[in-house]
Coordinates of C-alpha atoms and ligand atoms in Angstrom, one line a residue:
M1 CA -76.9 25.9 197.9
K2 CA -74.4 23.2 197.0
Y3 CA -71.4 24.9 198.6
G4 CA -73.2 27.1 201.1
K5 CA -72.1 30.5 202.3
L6 CA -68.4 31.2 201.5
S7 CA -66.0 33.4 203.3
N8 CA -62.8 35.4 202.6
Y9 CA -59.6 33.4 203.2
I10 CA -57.1 35.3 205.2
N11 CA -54.0 34.1 207.0
G12 CA -54.8 30.5 206.3
K13 CA -58.4 30.6 207.7
N14 CA -61.9 31.3 206.5
V15 CA -62.8 34.8 207.8
A16 CA -66.3 36.3 207.7
S17 CA -66.6 39.6 206.0
T18 CA -67.9 42.7 207.9
S19 CA -69.9 43.7 204.8
Q20 CA -73.6 43.5 204.7
R21 CA -73.6 42.9 201.0
S22 CA -73.5 39.5 199.4
L23 CA -74.1 37.7 196.1
A24 CA -75.8 34.5 195.2
I25 CA -74.0 32.2 192.7
N26 CA -75.9 30.0 190.3
S27 CA -74.5 27.5 187.7
P28 CA -74.9 28.8 184.1
L29 CA -75.2 25.1 183.1
D30 CA -78.6 24.7 184.7
G31 CA -79.3 27.6 187.0
N32 CA -78.8 25.5 190.1
S33 CA -77.9 27.4 193.3
L34 CA -74.2 27.0 194.2
A35 CA -73.1 29.4 196.8
E36 CA -73.3 32.8 198.4
I37 CA -70.3 35.1 198.7
P38 CA -69.7 38.3 200.6
L39 CA -69.1 41.5 198.7
S40 CA -66.2 42.7 200.9
N41 CA -65.3 46.2 202.0
Y42 CA -62.1 48.2 202.7
S43 CA -61.8 46.9 206.3
D44 CA -61.9 43.3 205.1
L45 CA -59.1 44.1 202.6
D46 CA -57.2 45.8 205.4
V47 CA -57.2 42.6 207.5
A48 CA -55.9 40.7 204.5
V49 CA -53.2 43.2 203.7
K50 CA -52.0 43.1 207.3
A51 CA -51.8 39.3 207.1
A52 CA -49.8 39.4 203.9
Q53 CA -47.5 42.1 205.3
D54 CA -46.8 39.9 208.4
A55 CA -46.1 36.9 206.2
F56 CA -43.8 38.8 203.8
P57 CA -40.5 39.0 205.7
A58 CA -40.2 35.3 206.3
W59 CA -41.5 34.3 202.9
S60 CA -39.3 36.7 200.9
N61 CA -36.3 35.7 202.9
T62 CA -36.9 32.0 202.1
P63 CA -34.5 31.0 199.3
I64 CA -36.3 30.6 196.0
K65 CA -35.2 27.0 195.7
E66 CA -37.2 26.3 198.8
R67 CA -40.1 28.5 197.8
V68 CA -40.6 26.6 194.6
Q69 CA -40.9 23.3 196.5
V70 CA -44.4 24.4 197.3
F71 CA -45.2 24.6 193.6
F72 CA -43.8 21.2 192.8
K73 CA -46.3 19.8 195.4
Y74 CA -49.1 22.1 194.2
K75 CA -48.6 20.8 190.6
Y76 CA -48.9 17.2 192.0
L77 CA -52.1 18.2 193.8
L78 CA -53.6 19.8 190.7
E79 CA -53.0 16.6 188.9
K80 CA -54.3 14.5 191.7
H81 CA -57.6 16.5 191.9
M82 CA -57.9 17.1 188.2
D83 CA -61.4 15.6 187.9
E84 CA -62.8 17.5 190.9
L85 CA -61.3 20.8 189.8
T86 CA -62.5 20.3 186.3
K87 CA -66.1 19.7 187.5
L88 CA -65.9 22.8 189.7
V89 CA -64.8 25.0 186.9
S90 CA -67.5 23.6 184.6
E91 CA -70.2 24.0 187.2
E92 CA -69.4 27.6 188.2
N93 CA -68.4 28.9 184.7
G94 CA -70.6 26.9 182.4
K95 CA -67.8 25.3 180.3
T96 CA -67.9 21.8 178.9
Y97 CA -65.9 19.2 180.9
G98 CA -63.2 19.1 178.2
E99 CA -62.8 22.9 178.2
A100 CA -62.6 23.0 182.0
K101 CA -60.0 20.1 182.0
A102 CA -57.9 22.0 179.5
E103 CA -58.0 24.9 181.9
I104 CA -56.6 22.8 184.7
E105 CA -53.9 21.4 182.4
K106 CA -52.9 24.9 181.6
S107 CA -52.8 25.7 185.3
I108 CA -50.4 22.9 185.6
E109 CA -48.2 24.2 182.8
L110 CA -48.1 27.6 184.5
T111 CA -47.1 26.0 187.7
E112 CA -44.3 24.1 186.0
F113 CA -43.0 27.4 184.7
A114 CA -42.9 28.8 188.3
T115 CA -40.9 25.8 189.4
S116 CA -38.3 26.7 186.8
L117 CA -37.9 30.3 188.1
P118 CA -34.7 29.5 190.1
Q119 CA -33.1 28.8 186.7
L120 CA -34.2 32.2 185.4
V121 CA -33.5 34.7 188.2
Q122 CA -29.9 34.2 189.1
G123 CA -29.1 37.9 188.7
E124 CA -26.0 39.3 187.0
L125 CA -22.4 39.9 188.1
L126 CA -19.6 41.8 186.4
E127 CA -16.2 43.2 187.3
V128 CA -16.8 46.8 186.3
S129 CA -13.4 48.2 187.4
K130 CA -10.3 46.4 188.5
G131 CA -11.2 44.8 191.8
V132 CA -14.7 46.2 191.8
E133 CA -17.8 44.2 191.0
C134 CA -21.4 45.1 190.4
R135 CA -24.2 42.6 191.0
I136 CA -27.9 42.7 190.4
E137 CA -30.4 40.6 192.3
K138 CA -34.1 40.4 191.8
H139 CA -36.1 41.1 195.0
A140 CA -39.7 40.5 195.8
I141 CA -41.8 43.7 195.8
G142 CA -44.0 43.1 198.8
V143 CA -47.8 42.7 199.0
V144 CA -49.3 42.5 195.5
A145 CA -52.8 42.0 194.3
S146 CA -54.3 40.0 191.4
I147 CA -57.8 40.9 190.1
V148 CA -59.3 38.3 187.7
P149 CA -62.3 37.9 185.4
F150 CA -65.0 35.2 185.2
N151 CA -64.0 33.4 182.1
F152 CA -61.1 31.2 183.4
P153 CA -61.8 30.5 187.2
S154 CA -58.6 28.5 187.5
M155 CA -56.2 29.4 184.7
V156 CA -56.2 33.2 185.1
P157 CA -55.6 33.1 188.9
N158 CA -52.7 30.7 188.0
W159 CA -51.3 33.2 185.5
T160 CA -50.2 35.3 188.6
I161 CA -50.3 33.1 191.8
P162 CA -47.3 30.8 191.1
N163 CA -44.9 33.3 189.6
A164 CA -45.6 36.2 192.0
I165 CA -45.4 34.0 195.0
A166 CA -42.5 31.9 193.9
L167 CA -40.6 35.2 193.4
G168 CA -41.2 36.0 197.1
N169 CA -44.3 38.2 197.1
C170 CA -47.4 37.8 199.2
M171 CA -50.7 38.2 197.4
I172 CA -54.3 39.3 197.7
L173 CA -56.4 37.5 195.1
K174 CA -59.7 39.1 194.2
P175 CA -61.6 36.4 192.2
S176 CA -64.4 37.2 189.9
E177 CA -67.6 37.5 192.0
M178 CA -69.3 35.3 189.3
V179 CA -66.9 32.3 189.8
P180 CA -65.4 32.5 193.3
I181 CA -65.4 28.8 194.2
S182 CA -62.4 27.4 192.2
S183 CA -60.1 30.0 193.8
L184 CA -61.0 28.9 197.3
R185 CA -60.2 25.3 196.3
L186 CA -56.8 26.4 194.8
V187 CA -55.8 28.1 198.0
E188 CA -56.7 25.0 200.0
L189 CA -54.4 23.0 197.8
L190 CA -51.6 25.5 198.2
K191 CA -51.9 25.3 201.9
E192 CA -51.7 21.5 201.7
A193 CA -48.6 21.9 199.5
G194 CA -47.0 23.8 202.3
L195 CA -47.6 27.5 201.5
P196 CA -47.3 29.4 204.8
D197 CA -50.4 31.2 206.1
G198 CA -50.8 34.8 205.0
V199 CA -48.8 34.4 201.8
L200 CA -51.9 34.1 199.6
N201 CA -55.2 35.6 200.8
I202 CA -58.6 35.8 199.1
V203 CA -61.0 38.7 199.4
H204 CA -64.3 38.3 197.5
G205 CA -66.2 41.3 196.1
D206 CA -67.0 43.6 193.3
K207 CA -66.2 47.1 192.2
E208 CA -65.9 48.3 195.8
I209 CA -63.1 45.9 196.7
V210 CA -61.3 46.5 193.4
E211 CA -61.3 50.2 194.1
A212 CA -60.0 49.5 197.7
I213 CA -57.2 47.4 196.2
C214 CA -56.2 50.3 193.9
D215 CA -56.2 52.7 196.9
H216 CA -54.7 50.6 199.7
P217 CA -51.2 51.9 200.6
G218 CA -50.0 48.5 201.7
I219 CA -50.3 47.1 198.2
E220 CA -47.3 47.6 195.9
A221 CA -48.4 46.2 192.6
V222 CA -51.7 45.3 190.9
S223 CA -52.3 42.9 188.1
F224 CA -55.7 43.0 186.4
V225 CA -57.4 40.9 183.8
G226 CA -60.9 41.8 182.5
S227 CA -62.7 44.1 180.2
T228 CA -61.0 47.1 178.6
K229 CA -63.4 49.5 180.4
V230 CA -62.4 48.3 183.8
A231 CA -58.7 47.7 182.9
Q232 CA -58.5 51.4 182.1
I233 CA -60.1 52.4 185.4
V234 CA -57.8 50.0 187.4
Y235 CA -54.7 51.0 185.6
Q236 CA -55.4 54.8 186.1
R237 CA -56.4 54.4 189.7
A238 CA -53.5 52.1 190.7
T239 CA -50.8 54.1 189.0
H240 CA -52.3 57.3 190.3
N241 CA -51.7 55.8 193.7
L242 CA -48.1 55.1 192.6
K243 CA -48.4 51.3 192.3
R244 CA -47.0 49.4 189.4
C245 CA -49.8 47.9 187.3
V246 CA -50.4 45.7 184.4
A247 CA -54.0 45.6 183.2
L248 CA -55.1 43.2 180.5
G249 CA -58.4 44.2 178.7
G250 CA -60.9 42.9 176.2
A251 CA -60.4 41.8 172.7
K252 CA -61.7 41.7 169.1
N253 CA -59.6 39.1 167.3
H254 CA -59.5 39.0 163.6
L255 CA -58.8 35.9 161.5
I256 CA -57.7 36.8 158.0
V257 CA -58.6 34.0 155.5
L258 CA -57.0 33.9 152.1
P259 CA -58.4 31.9 149.2
D260 CA -55.5 29.4 149.2
A261 CA -56.1 28.4 152.8
N262 CA -56.6 24.7 153.5
P263 CA -60.5 24.7 153.5
Q264 CA -61.1 22.0 156.1
M265 CA -58.4 23.0 158.5
T266 CA -59.4 26.6 158.3
A267 CA -63.1 26.0 158.8
S268 CA -62.6 23.8 161.8
N269 CA -60.1 26.2 163.3
V270 CA -62.3 29.2 162.9
A271 CA -65.4 27.3 164.2
A272 CA -63.4 26.1 167.3
S273 CA -61.9 29.5 167.9
M274 CA -65.2 31.4 167.8
S275 CA -67.2 28.8 169.8
G276 CA -64.7 27.4 172.4
C277 CA -65.6 28.3 175.9
A278 CA -68.9 29.6 174.3
G279 CA -66.8 32.4 172.8
Q280 CA -65.9 33.7 176.2
R281 CA -62.2 33.9 175.6
C282 CA -60.1 36.9 175.1
M283 CA -58.4 34.9 172.4
A284 CA -61.6 33.9 170.6
A285 CA -62.0 34.6 166.9
S286 CA -64.7 37.3 166.7
A287 CA -64.2 38.6 163.1
M288 CA -63.3 36.7 160.0
V289 CA -61.9 38.8 157.2
A290 CA -62.5 36.9 154.0
V291 CA -60.1 38.0 151.2
G292 CA -61.4 37.4 147.7
E293 CA -63.2 34.2 146.7
V294 CA -63.5 32.1 149.9
D295 CA -67.2 30.9 149.6
H296 CA -66.0 27.3 149.7
I297 CA -64.4 27.9 153.1
I298 CA -67.4 29.8 154.5
E299 CA -69.7 26.9 153.4
K300 CA -67.4 24.5 155.4
L301 CA -67.4 26.9 158.3
V302 CA -71.2 26.7 158.5
E303 CA -71.0 22.9 158.2
E304 CA -68.4 22.7 161.0
S305 CA -70.4 25.1 163.2
K306 CA -73.5 23.0 162.9
K307 CA -71.6 20.2 164.6
I308 CA -71.3 22.4 167.7
V309 CA -74.3 21.5 169.9
P310 CA -75.3 23.6 173.0
G311 CA -75.3 21.4 176.2
D312 CA -73.1 18.8 174.5
N313 CA -69.9 20.2 173.0
L314 CA -70.8 23.8 173.6
G315 CA -71.1 25.2 177.1
A316 CA -73.3 27.9 178.6
V317 CA -72.6 31.7 178.7
I318 CA -72.1 33.1 182.1
T319 CA -75.4 34.8 182.9
K320 CA -78.9 35.5 181.5
A321 CA -77.7 39.1 181.0
A322 CA -74.8 37.8 178.9
K323 CA -77.1 35.6 176.8
E324 CA -79.4 38.6 176.2
R325 CA -76.5 40.9 175.3
I326 CA -75.2 38.4 172.7
E327 CA -78.6 37.9 171.2
R328 CA -79.1 41.7 170.9
Y329 CA -75.8 41.9 168.9
I330 CA -77.1 39.2 166.5
S331 CA -80.4 41.0 166.1
Q332 CA -78.7 44.3 165.5
A333 CA -76.5 42.8 162.8
E334 CA -79.6 41.4 161.1
A335 CA -81.4 44.8 161.3
D336 CA -78.2 46.4 159.9
G337 CA -78.4 44.2 156.8
A338 CA -76.0 41.4 157.6
K339 CA -77.0 37.8 156.7
I340 CA -77.3 35.2 159.5
L341 CA -76.0 31.9 158.1
L342 CA -76.4 30.1 161.3
D343 CA -78.5 31.5 164.2
G344 CA -77.8 30.7 167.8
R345 CA -80.6 32.8 169.3
N346 CA -83.4 31.5 171.5
C347 CA -81.4 28.4 172.3
V348 CA -82.9 26.1 175.1
V349 CA -81.2 22.9 176.2
A350 CA -83.7 20.2 177.1
G351 CA -83.5 19.3 180.8
K352 CA -81.5 22.5 181.4
E353 CA -84.1 25.1 180.8
N354 CA -82.6 27.4 183.3
G355 CA -79.2 27.2 181.7
T356 CA -78.0 30.2 179.7
Y357 CA -77.0 28.9 176.2
V358 CA -76.4 30.6 172.9
G359 CA -75.9 28.4 169.8
P360 CA -73.0 28.9 167.4
T361 CA -73.7 31.9 165.1
V362 CA -72.2 32.7 161.7
I363 CA -73.0 36.2 160.3
D364 CA -72.0 37.0 156.8
Y365 CA -71.8 40.3 154.9
V366 CA -70.9 42.3 158.0
T367 CA -69.5 45.7 157.3
P368 CA -66.8 47.4 159.5
E369 CA -69.3 50.0 160.9
M370 CA -71.7 47.5 162.3
S371 CA -71.6 46.9 166.1
V372 CA -70.8 43.2 165.6
A373 CA -67.7 44.2 163.7
R374 CA -66.5 46.8 166.2
E375 CA -67.4 45.6 169.7
E376 CA -66.4 42.6 171.8
I377 CA -69.4 40.3 171.8
F378 CA -68.0 37.5 174.1
G379 CA -70.2 34.8 172.8
P380 CA -70.1 32.1 170.1
V381 CA -70.5 34.4 167.2
I382 CA -68.3 35.0 164.1
S383 CA -68.8 38.1 161.9
I384 CA -67.6 37.7 158.4
M385 CA -66.4 40.8 156.5
R386 CA -65.6 40.4 152.8
V387 CA -62.7 42.4 151.2
H388 CA -60.8 42.3 147.9
T389 CA -57.2 42.5 149.0
V390 CA -54.8 41.6 151.9
D391 CA -54.2 45.3 152.5
D392 CA -58.0 45.9 152.8
A393 CA -58.1 43.1 155.5
L394 CA -55.1 44.6 157.3
D395 CA -56.8 48.0 157.2
I396 CA -59.8 46.6 159.1
E397 CA -57.6 44.7 161.6
N398 CA -55.4 47.7 162.2
K399 CA -58.3 50.1 162.7
N400 CA -59.9 48.1 165.5
P401 CA -58.9 49.5 168.9
Y402 CA -58.1 46.2 170.5
G403 CA -54.9 44.2 169.8
N404 CA -54.9 40.9 171.7
A405 CA -54.6 38.4 168.8
A406 CA -54.8 38.1 165.0
S407 CA -54.4 35.1 162.8
V408 CA -53.9 34.4 159.1
F409 CA -54.9 31.3 157.2
T410 CA -53.0 30.7 154.0
Q411 CA -50.6 28.2 152.5
S412 CA -48.3 30.9 151.3
G413 CA -45.4 31.6 153.7
G414 CA -44.8 35.0 152.1
A415 CA -48.5 36.1 152.5
A416 CA -48.5 34.9 156.1
K417 CA -45.3 36.8 156.9
Y418 CA -46.7 40.0 155.2
I419 CA -49.8 39.8 157.4
A420 CA -48.0 38.7 160.6
D421 CA -45.6 41.7 160.2
R422 CA -48.4 44.2 159.8
A423 CA -51.2 43.0 162.1
S424 CA -51.5 45.3 165.1
A425 CA -51.8 42.6 167.9
G426 CA -49.6 41.2 170.6
M427 CA -50.3 37.5 169.7
I428 CA -50.3 36.3 166.1
G429 CA -51.4 33.0 164.7
V430 CA -50.4 31.5 161.4
N431 CA -52.9 28.7 160.5
I432 CA -53.9 28.7 164.2
G433 CA -57.2 30.0 165.5
V434 CA -56.3 30.5 169.1
P435 CA -52.6 31.6 169.1
V436 CA -51.9 31.4 172.9
P437 CA -48.2 31.5 173.5
R438 CA -47.2 28.6 175.8
E439 CA -44.7 28.9 178.6
P440 CA -42.0 30.2 178.7
F441 CA -43.4 32.7 176.2
S442 CA -45.4 35.4 177.7
F443 CA -49.1 36.3 177.3
G444 CA -50.3 39.9 176.6
G445 CA -51.8 42.0 173.9
W446 CA -51.3 45.4 172.4
N447 CA -53.4 48.6 172.1
D448 CA -56.6 48.6 174.2
S449 CA -56.1 45.0 175.1
K450 CA -53.3 45.8 177.6
F451 CA -52.2 48.7 179.7
G452 CA -48.8 48.8 181.3
V453 CA -45.3 47.5 180.4
G454 CA -44.5 43.8 180.0
D455 CA -46.7 40.8 179.8
I456 CA -48.5 38.9 182.6
T457 CA -47.0 35.4 182.3
G458 CA -43.8 33.7 181.2
K459 CA -40.4 35.3 181.4
S460 CA -41.8 38.8 180.9
S461 CA -43.7 38.6 184.2
I462 CA -40.4 38.3 186.2
E463 CA -39.7 42.0 185.7
F464 CA -43.2 42.9 186.9
W465 CA -43.1 40.8 190.1
T466 CA -39.5 41.8 191.2
K467 CA -37.4 44.9 191.7
P468 CA -33.7 44.9 190.9
K469 CA -31.1 45.6 193.6
K470 CA -27.7 46.8 192.3
T471 CA -24.7 46.3 194.7
T472 CA -21.2 47.6 193.9
I473 CA -18.5 45.8 195.9
K474 CA -14.8 46.5 196.4
W475 CA -13.8 43.2 198.2
D476 CA -10.4 44.5 199.3
A477 CA -11.2 47.6 201.3
Q478 CA -7.5 48.5 201.4
A479 CA -6.9 48.2 197.7
K480 CA -6.1 51.4 195.9
T481 CA -8.7 50.7 193.3
N482 CA -11.9 52.7 193.3
W483 CA -14.9 52.3 191.0
M484 CA -13.3 54.4 188.4
S485 CA -9.9 52.6 188.4
Ligands
NAD501 P1 -64.9 42.6 184.1 O1 -64.0 43.7 183.6 O2 -66.3 42.9 184.1 O3 -64.4 42.1 185.5 C1 -63.1 41.8 185.8 C2 -62.8 42.1 187.3 O4 -63.1 43.5 187.5 C3 -63.7 41.3 188.2 O5 -63.0 40.8 189.2 C4 -64.8 42.3 188.6 O6 -65.2 42.1 190.0 C5 -64.1 43.7 188.5 N1 -65.0 44.8 188.1 C6 -66.1 44.7 187.3 N2 -66.6 45.9 187.1 C7 -65.8 46.8 187.8 C8 -65.8 48.2 188.0 N3 -66.7 49.0 187.4 N4 -64.8 48.8 188.8 C9 -63.8 48.0 189.3 N5 -63.8 46.6 189.2 C10 -64.8 46.1 188.5 O7 -64.6 41.3 183.1 P2 -65.3 39.9 183.1 O8 -66.7 40.2 182.5 O9 -65.2 39.3 184.4 O10 -64.4 39.2 182.1 C11 -64.6 39.3 180.7 C12 -63.6 40.3 180.1 O11 -62.3 40.0 180.4 C13 -63.7 40.3 178.6 O12 -63.6 41.6 178.1 C14 -62.4 39.5 178.2 O13 -61.9 39.9 176.9 C15 -61.5 40.0 179.3 N6 -60.4 39.1 179.4 C16 -59.2 39.5 178.9 C17 -58.1 38.6 179.0 C18 -56.7 39.1 178.5 O14 -55.8 38.4 178.6 N7 -56.6 40.2 177.8 C19 -58.2 37.4 179.6 C20 -59.4 37.0 180.1 C21 -60.5 37.9 180.0

């Protein structure tokens, strides 16, 4: 085990779990053993919540201009340790070096946004009657929790850590049990940056600890990122226990390709979108809806996809079970009558025989009832559905239950606007295959891709991580004015 047995991180220290359950972590790149983590229980969480509660009064009373100084230093440390953090993400998640580096760069951008929060949360003030003022200030909520998935071991924790903490909250982070190592390194860097003990705590675990977070009375708010099935469970359980919750779920993103689209740009964007991070992105293209005569673009898509080589510019999928699941989807599509133009099944990378790789896969003549058209595959697979009109394409996009992202490829501004206005998704791309909004714009989907109000990043997250206090003031206590005057 390269990193040995890992512990929870509570009040600035490694703390052993009282649980008897644990999990071995292997690298998807080559199957090598990396670490073992505890699968923690309610009493482990209770210790972490107490530490966070103890840290909250001092941290929330520290002026925000001082709190963000930690994140200026943290940004510098992320830059300084870029190579080490990149390798760690790649090792535990299976991404290529370039993809992992992009994730650290995005973590830096998220941190930059948090350092700008003092400019965005000044509050409001108005003379509401003669001599009477009302002011609104944004206060921290208290102890909050962030539950994250496996596919971005650094970026998704950094969706919540900098903003929630810069706004004065104390946090329990529950990393994905499949990629727990990067989070522990991030918390070490935050300590080095000056974050006081107890402000950020890490509790490792699985379903049991997620349920404990939803139930614990000391936790005021829960943010969740993961599959739709679990997002629903977490949203229902946390809000049932009267916590605020935003829960981001899975995705099935449609790219609508019109015949006038630039063939080369479209083909390379679709190929990159479906295969980047081995298709394990909630923003990945999963379905391409080809409107009319676009065979010339599909041919180029296959050509571009052939340039994507597992173990070289295509990383591994997270587990053997994930590889088998993805391959089952491809086999089912074939059995259902779809045509496999490029087949990524049974992929083995020489020298990394224990790695879990799936090659890029292009499936044509998919119909909307097939499972590859309906369900999230989370692998480097694109399913092409052919339709005659833009409205047929929109009908398919609109009927899918998810709503994270949708993109249109065309050179017609009018057609792009028509589709962008009618697609039922929270993040829209025009001639862009992965339309991730950059800071200060916020990230979040619609429909079954997100439960709760507001988005998880950017300006929208400020409302989630704070509560407004309204104060009405008559400065001259003797004045005859009252609030009505
Ligand atoms: P997951 O839902 O299996 O796990 C997410 C978290 O929930 C993990 O921390 C895990 O420990 C916990 N968990 C798993 N099963 C649970 C259960 N039954 N009860 C309670 N907690 C449980 O997701 P994943 O496989 O880690 O990540 C992939 C999924 O995340 C995909 O569906 C992807 O689309 C989605 N995702 C969405 C976004 C977004 O912004 N919408 C971003 C990244 C990933």
